[in-house]
Each structure stands twice: as C-alpha cells, then as structure tokens.
PDB file of C-alpha atoms in Angstrom:
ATOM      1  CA  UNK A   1     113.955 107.619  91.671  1.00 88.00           C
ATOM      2  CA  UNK A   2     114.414 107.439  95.877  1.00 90.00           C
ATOM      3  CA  UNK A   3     111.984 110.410  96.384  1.00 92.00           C
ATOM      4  CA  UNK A   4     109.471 108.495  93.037  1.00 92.00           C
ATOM      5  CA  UNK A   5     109.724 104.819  95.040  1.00 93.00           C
ATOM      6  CA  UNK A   6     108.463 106.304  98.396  1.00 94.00           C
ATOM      7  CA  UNK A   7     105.912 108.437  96.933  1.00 94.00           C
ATOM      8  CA  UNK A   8     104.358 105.809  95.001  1.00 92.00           C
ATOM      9  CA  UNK A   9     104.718 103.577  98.383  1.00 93.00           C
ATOM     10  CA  UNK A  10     102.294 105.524 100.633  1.00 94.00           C
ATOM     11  CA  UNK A  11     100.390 107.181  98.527  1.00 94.00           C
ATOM     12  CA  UNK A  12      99.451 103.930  96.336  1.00 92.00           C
ATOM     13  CA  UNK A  13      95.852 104.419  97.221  1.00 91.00           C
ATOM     14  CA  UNK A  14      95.270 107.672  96.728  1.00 92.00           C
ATOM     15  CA  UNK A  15      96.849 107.519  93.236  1.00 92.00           C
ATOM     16  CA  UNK A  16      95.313 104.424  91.899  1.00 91.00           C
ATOM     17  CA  UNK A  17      91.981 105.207  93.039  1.00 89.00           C
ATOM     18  CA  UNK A  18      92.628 108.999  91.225  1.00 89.00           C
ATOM     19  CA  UNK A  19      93.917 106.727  87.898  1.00 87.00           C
ATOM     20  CA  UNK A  20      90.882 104.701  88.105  1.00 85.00           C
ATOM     21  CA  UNK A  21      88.478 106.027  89.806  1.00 77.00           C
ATOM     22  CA  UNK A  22      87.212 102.799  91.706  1.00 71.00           C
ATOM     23  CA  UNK A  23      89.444  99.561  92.425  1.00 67.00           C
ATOM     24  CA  UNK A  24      90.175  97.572  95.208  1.00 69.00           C
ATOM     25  CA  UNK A  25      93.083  97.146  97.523  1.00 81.00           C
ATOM     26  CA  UNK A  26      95.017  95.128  95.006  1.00 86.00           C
ATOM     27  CA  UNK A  27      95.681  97.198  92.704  1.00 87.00           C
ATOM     28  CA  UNK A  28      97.489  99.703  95.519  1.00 88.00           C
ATOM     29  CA  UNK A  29      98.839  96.712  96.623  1.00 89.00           C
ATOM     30  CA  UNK A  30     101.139  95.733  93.406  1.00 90.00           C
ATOM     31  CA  UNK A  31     101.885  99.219  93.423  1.00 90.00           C
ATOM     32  CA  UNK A  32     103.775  99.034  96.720  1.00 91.00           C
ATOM     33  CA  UNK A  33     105.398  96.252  96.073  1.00 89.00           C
ATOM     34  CA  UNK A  34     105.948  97.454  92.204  1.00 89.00           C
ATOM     35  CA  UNK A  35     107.879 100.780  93.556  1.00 90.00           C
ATOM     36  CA  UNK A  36     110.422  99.000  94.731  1.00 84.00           C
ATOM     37  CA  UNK A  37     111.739  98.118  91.206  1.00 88.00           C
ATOM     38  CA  UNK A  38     111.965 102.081  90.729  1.00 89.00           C
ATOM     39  CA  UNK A  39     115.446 102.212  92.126  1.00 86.00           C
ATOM     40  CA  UNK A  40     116.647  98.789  90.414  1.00 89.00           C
ATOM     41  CA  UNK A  41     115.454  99.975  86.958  1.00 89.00           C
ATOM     42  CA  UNK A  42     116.872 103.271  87.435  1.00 87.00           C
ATOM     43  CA  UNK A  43     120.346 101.433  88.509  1.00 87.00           C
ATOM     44  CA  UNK A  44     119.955  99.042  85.086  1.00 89.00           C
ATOM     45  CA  UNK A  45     118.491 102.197  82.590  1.00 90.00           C
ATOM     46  CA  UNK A  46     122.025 103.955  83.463  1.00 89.00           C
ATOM     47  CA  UNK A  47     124.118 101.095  83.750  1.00 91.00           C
ATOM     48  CA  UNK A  48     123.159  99.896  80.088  1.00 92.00           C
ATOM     49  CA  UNK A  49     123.501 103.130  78.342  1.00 92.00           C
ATOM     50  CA  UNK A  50     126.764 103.123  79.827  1.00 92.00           C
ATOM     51  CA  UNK A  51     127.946  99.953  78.860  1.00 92.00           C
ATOM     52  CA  UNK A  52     126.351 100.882  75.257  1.00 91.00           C
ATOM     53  CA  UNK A  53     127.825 104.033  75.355  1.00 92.00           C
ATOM     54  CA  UNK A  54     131.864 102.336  75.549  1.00 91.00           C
ATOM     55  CA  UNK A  55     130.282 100.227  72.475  1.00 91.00           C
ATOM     56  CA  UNK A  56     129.574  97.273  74.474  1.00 92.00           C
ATOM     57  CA  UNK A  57     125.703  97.359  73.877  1.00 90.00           C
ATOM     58  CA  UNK A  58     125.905  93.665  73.284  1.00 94.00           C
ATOM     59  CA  UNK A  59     126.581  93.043  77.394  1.00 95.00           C
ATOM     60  CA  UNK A  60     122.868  94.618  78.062  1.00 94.00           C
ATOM     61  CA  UNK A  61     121.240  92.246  76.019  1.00 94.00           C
ATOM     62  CA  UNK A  62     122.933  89.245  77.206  1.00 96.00           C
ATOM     63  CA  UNK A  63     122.311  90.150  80.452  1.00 96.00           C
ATOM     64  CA  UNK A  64     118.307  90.969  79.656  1.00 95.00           C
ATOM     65  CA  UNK A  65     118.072  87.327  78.275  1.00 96.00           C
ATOM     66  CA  UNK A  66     119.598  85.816  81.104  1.00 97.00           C
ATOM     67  CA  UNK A  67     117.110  88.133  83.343  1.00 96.00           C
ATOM     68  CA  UNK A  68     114.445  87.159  81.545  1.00 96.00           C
ATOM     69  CA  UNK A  69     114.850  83.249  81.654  1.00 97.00           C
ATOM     70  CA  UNK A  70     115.458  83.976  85.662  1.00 96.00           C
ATOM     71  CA  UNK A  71     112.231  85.836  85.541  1.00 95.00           C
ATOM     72  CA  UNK A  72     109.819  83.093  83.800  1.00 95.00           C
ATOM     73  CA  UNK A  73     111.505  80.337  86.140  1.00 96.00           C
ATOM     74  CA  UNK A  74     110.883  82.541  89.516  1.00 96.00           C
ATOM     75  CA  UNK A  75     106.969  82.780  88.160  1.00 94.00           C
ATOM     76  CA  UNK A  76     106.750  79.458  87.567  1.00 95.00           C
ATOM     77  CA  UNK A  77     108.180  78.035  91.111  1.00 96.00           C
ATOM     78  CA  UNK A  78     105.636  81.020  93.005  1.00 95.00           C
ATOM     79  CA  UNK A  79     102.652  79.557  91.376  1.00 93.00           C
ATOM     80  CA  UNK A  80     103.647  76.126  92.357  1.00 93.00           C
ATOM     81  CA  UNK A  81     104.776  76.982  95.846  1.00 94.00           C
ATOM     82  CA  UNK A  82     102.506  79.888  96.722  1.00 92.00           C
ATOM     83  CA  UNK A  83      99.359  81.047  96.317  1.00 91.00           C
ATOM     84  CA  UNK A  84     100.027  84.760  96.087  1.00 89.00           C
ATOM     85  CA  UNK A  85      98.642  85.097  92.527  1.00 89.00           C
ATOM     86  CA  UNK A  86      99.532  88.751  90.837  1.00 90.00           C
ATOM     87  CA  UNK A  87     102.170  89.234  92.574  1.00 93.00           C
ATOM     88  CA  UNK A  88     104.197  86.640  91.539  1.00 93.00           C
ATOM     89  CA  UNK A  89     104.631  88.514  88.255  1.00 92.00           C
ATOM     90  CA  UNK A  90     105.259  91.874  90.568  1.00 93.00           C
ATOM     91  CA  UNK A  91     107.586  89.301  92.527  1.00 94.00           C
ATOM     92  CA  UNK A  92     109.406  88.176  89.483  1.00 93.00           C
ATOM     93  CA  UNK A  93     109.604  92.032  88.024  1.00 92.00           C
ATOM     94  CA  UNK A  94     111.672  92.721  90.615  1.00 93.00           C
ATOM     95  CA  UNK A  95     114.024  89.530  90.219  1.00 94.00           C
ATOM     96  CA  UNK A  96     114.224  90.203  86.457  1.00 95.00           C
ATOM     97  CA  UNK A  97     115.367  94.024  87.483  1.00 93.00           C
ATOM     98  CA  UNK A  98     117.775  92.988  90.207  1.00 93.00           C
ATOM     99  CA  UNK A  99     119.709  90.347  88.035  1.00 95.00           C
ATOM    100  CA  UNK A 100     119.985  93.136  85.278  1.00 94.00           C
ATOM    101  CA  UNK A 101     121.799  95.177  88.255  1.00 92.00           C
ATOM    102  CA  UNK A 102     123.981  93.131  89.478  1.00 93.00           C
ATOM    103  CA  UNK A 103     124.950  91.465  85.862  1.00 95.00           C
ATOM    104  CA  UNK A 104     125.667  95.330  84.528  1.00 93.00           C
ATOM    105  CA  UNK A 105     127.595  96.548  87.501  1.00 91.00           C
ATOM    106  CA  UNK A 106     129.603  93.328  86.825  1.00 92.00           C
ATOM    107  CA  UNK A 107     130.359  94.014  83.237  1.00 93.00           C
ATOM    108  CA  UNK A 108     131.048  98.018  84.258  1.00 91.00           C
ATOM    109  CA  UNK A 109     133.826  96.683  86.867  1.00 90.00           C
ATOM    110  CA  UNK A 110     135.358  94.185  84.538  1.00 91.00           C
ATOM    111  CA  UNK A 111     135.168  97.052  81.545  1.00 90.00           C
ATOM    112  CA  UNK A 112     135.623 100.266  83.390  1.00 89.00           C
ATOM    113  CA  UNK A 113     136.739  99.324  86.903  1.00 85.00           C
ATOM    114  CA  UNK A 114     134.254 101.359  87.822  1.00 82.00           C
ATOM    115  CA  UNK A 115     132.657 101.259  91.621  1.00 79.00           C
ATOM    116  CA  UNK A 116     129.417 102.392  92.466  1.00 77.00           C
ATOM    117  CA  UNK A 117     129.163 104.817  95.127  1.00 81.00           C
ATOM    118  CA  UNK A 118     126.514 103.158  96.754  1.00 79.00           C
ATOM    119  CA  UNK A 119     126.366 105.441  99.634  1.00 84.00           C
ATOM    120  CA  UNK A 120     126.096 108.493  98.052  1.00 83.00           C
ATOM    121  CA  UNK A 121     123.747 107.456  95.184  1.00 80.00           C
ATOM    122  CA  UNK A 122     121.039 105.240  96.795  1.00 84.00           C
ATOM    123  CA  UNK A 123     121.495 105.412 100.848  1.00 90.00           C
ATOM    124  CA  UNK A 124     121.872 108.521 101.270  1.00 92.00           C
ATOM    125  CA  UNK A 125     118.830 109.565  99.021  1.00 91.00           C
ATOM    126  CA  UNK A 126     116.621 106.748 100.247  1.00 93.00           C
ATOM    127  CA  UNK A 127     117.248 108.445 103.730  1.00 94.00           C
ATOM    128  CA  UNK A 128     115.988 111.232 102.555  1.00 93.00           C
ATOM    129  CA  UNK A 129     112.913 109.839 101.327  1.00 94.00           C
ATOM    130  CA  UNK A 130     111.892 108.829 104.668  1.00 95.00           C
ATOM    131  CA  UNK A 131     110.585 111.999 106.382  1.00 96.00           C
ATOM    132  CA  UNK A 132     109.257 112.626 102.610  1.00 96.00           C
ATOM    133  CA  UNK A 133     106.837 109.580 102.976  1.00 96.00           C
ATOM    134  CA  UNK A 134     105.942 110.734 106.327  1.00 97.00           C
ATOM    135  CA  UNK A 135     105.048 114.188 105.759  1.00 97.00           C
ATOM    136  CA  UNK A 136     103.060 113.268 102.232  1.00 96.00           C
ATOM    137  CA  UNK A 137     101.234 110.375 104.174  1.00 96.00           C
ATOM    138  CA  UNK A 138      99.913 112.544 106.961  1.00 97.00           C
ATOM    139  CA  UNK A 139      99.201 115.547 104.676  1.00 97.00           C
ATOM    140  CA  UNK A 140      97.348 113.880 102.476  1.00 97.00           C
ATOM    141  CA  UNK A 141      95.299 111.663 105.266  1.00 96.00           C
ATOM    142  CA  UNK A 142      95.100 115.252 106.901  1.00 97.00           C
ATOM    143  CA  UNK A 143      93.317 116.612 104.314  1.00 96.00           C
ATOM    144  CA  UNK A 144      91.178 114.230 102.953  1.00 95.00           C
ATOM    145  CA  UNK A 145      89.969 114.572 106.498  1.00 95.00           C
ATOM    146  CA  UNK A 146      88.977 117.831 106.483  1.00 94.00           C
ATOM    147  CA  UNK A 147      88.195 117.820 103.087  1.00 91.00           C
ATOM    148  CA  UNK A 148      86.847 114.366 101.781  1.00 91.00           C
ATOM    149  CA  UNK A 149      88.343 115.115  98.052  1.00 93.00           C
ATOM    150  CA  UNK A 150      90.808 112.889  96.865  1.00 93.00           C
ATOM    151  CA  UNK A 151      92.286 114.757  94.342  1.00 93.00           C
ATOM    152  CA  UNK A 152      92.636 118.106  96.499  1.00 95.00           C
ATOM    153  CA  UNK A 153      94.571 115.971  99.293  1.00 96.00           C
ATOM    154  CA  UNK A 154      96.831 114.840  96.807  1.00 95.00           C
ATOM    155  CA  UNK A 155      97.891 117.811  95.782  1.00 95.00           C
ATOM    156  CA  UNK A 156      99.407 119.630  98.804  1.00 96.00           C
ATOM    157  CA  UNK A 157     100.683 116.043  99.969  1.00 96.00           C
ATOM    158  CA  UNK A 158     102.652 115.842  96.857  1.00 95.00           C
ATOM    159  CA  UNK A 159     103.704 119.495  97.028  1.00 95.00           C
ATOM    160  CA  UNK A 160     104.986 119.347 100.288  1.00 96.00           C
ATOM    161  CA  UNK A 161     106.465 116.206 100.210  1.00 95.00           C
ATOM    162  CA  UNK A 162     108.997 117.332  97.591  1.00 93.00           C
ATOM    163  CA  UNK A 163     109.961 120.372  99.545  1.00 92.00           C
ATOM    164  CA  UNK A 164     110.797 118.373 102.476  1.00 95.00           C
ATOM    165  CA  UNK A 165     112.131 115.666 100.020  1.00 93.00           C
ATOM    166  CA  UNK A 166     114.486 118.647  99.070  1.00 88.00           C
ATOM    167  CA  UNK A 167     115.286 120.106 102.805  1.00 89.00           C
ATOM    168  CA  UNK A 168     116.207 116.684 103.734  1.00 92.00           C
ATOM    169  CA  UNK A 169     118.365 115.421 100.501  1.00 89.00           C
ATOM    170  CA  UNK A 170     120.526 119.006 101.423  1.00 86.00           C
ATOM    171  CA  UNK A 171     120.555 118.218 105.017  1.00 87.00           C
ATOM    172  CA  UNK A 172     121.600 114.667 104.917  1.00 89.00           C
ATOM    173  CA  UNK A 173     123.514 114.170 101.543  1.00 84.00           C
ATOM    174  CA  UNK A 174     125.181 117.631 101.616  1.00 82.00           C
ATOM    175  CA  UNK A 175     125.263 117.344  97.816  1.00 79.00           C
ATOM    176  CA  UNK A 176     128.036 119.741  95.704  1.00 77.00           C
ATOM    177  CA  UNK A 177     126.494 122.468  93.417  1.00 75.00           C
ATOM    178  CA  UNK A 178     127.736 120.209  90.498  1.00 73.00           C
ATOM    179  CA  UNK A 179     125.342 117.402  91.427  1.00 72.00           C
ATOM    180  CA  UNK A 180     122.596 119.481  91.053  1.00 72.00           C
ATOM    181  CA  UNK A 181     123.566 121.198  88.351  1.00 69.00           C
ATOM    182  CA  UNK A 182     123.280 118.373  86.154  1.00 68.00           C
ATOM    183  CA  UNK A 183     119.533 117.711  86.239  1.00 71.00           C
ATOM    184  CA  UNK A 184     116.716 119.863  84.838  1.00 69.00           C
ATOM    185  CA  UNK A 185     116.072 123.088  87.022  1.00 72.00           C
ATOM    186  CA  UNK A 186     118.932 122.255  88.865  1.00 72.00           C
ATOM    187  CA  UNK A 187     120.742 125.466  88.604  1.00 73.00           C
ATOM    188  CA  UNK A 188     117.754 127.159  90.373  1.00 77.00           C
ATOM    189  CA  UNK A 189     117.584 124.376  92.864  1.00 73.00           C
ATOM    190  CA  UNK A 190     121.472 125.393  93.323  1.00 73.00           C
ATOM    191  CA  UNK A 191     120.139 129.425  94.194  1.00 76.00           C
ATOM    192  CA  UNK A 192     117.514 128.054  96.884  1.00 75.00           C
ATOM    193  CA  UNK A 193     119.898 125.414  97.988  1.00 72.00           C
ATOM    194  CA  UNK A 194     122.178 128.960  99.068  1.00 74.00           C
ATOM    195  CA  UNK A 195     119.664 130.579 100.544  1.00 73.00           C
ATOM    196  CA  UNK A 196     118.594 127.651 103.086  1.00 69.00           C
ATOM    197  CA  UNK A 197     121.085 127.921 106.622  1.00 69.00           C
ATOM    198  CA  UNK A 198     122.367 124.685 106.631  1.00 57.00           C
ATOM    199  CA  UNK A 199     122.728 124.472 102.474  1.00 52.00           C
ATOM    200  CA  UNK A 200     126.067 126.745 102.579  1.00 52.00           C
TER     201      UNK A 200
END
C-alpha cells in the first residue's frame, strides 16, 4: 500500500486524465489527498479480519458505526467552517479510516496484546516510497517531454518506479526471505533479492 499511496500521489494527473480522458485539476486533486487513506485502510482491512478471525467480528462493526457517526459530524462542521467543498468528504474519508485504526489496534491490544511494529510495517516502507515517487515523477514528465503521449510516459514511469520501489524497500528495510515469501511472486522476488549486492 506505501509504494500504491505514492504512486497515486504524483502521478494523480497523469492517471486521471488516462481514466477520463479530459478533467480538470480537481479531480487529481482528491486523488492526492484520497491516497493518503491507502495506508489507513490497508491498516483497518487487516486489523478487522483479524479481530474477525479470533471470532470477535462484532468489534469491527462497532467500531465502523462509531467511524461513521465521526465521519458525517466532521462533514458537517467543514461545510460550516470552510469552504473547501469536495474535499470535505475526501477530508472526512480519511477521519472515518483513521478512527477505524486506532479503534481496531485498540481492541487487538486489549484481545491479543498484540503491538504493531510500526517501524517495520509503515516507516520503513513509506521510506522507501520516496525515491519511488521521485524517479516515476521525473520519468514520466521526462517522457511526455520527448514524447507528448500520455499513456506511453506512464508506462516506463510506472515500470521503473517499482524497480526502484524494490532496490530501495531491500536497501532500507533489509526485509527476511520470509517476508517476501508470503505475498504473490514473492518467492521469485526472494531469487532477485539474492542476486542484488547489498540483498545478501
């Protein structure tokens, strides 16, 4: 989700205006702020199937109604208070995914005593991400340059900003074989992961 958030960040533009064809700076607008809620609805996806998974899929819910009330009430006060329009519901997305966060990581401590490694799971990855974002944003702004085809400048962009995505997550996290062994094509990530100098 770290490596899906920045993405989304600087290439907003390019992707909406591929998705749509024509549209304004809005729309890439709501999707910058909107990919910040990619990490805090990752966190609350796996945090409620593990609280339903110990048979507490009761806690979720709760905590999705109390979310949700938080959510209507931060709407409300923006469109009193400000005059930011569409993104107060953006705005208030996020809220409603934060509470759901904090409420489940709660519940897991008071069920499992469990602590989230926050370092390892969202720092370290998000650190990663950074010299991803970079490298996509001037490739693609590189390209399009050259080559005055959105779509085509997307492509490489993307491309390469996964393998340095990759080069940097094995650089910076130092992740065990395990860790990528549990996601798909991880086991061949594992192989390159070998080959690289500073992966051993």
């Amino acid at each position: 989700s770290a490596p899906c958030a920045m993405g989304l960040a600087v290439l907003a533009q390019p992707i909406v205006f591929l998705l749509y064809g024509n549209s304004t700076g809005l729309a890439a607008n709501l999707l910058i702020l909107g990919s910040f809620s990619i990490l805090l609805n990752g966190m609350s996806n796996i945090s409620n199937g593990v609280l339903q998974g110990i048979g507490k899929a009761n806690i979720p819910m709760i905590h999705a109604a109390i979310a949700l009330v938080c959510d209507v009430v931060v709407v409300v006060i923006l469109m009193f208070v400000t005059n930011w329009g569409i993104y107060n519901v953006v705005i208030a997305m996020i809220v409603y995914a934060l509470i759901m966060c904090i409420l489940n990581q709660r519940a897991m401590w008071k069920e499992l005593k469990y602590h989230n490694p926050w370092k390892e799971a969202y720092l370290l990855p998000m650190a990663a991400a950074v010299p991803m974002g970079i490298v996509a944003f001037v490739v693609y702004h590189g390209v399009y340059a050259v080559m005055k085809s959105n779509f085509i400048a997307l492509i490489p962009a993307i491309a390469l900003g996964g393998c340095v995505y990759f080069l940097a997550y094995v650089v910076i996290a130092k992740p065990k074989e395990e860790d990528f062994a549990g996601i798909p094509g991880g086991r061949t990530l594992v192989k390159v992961a070998r080959k690289l100098p500073f992966g051993r």
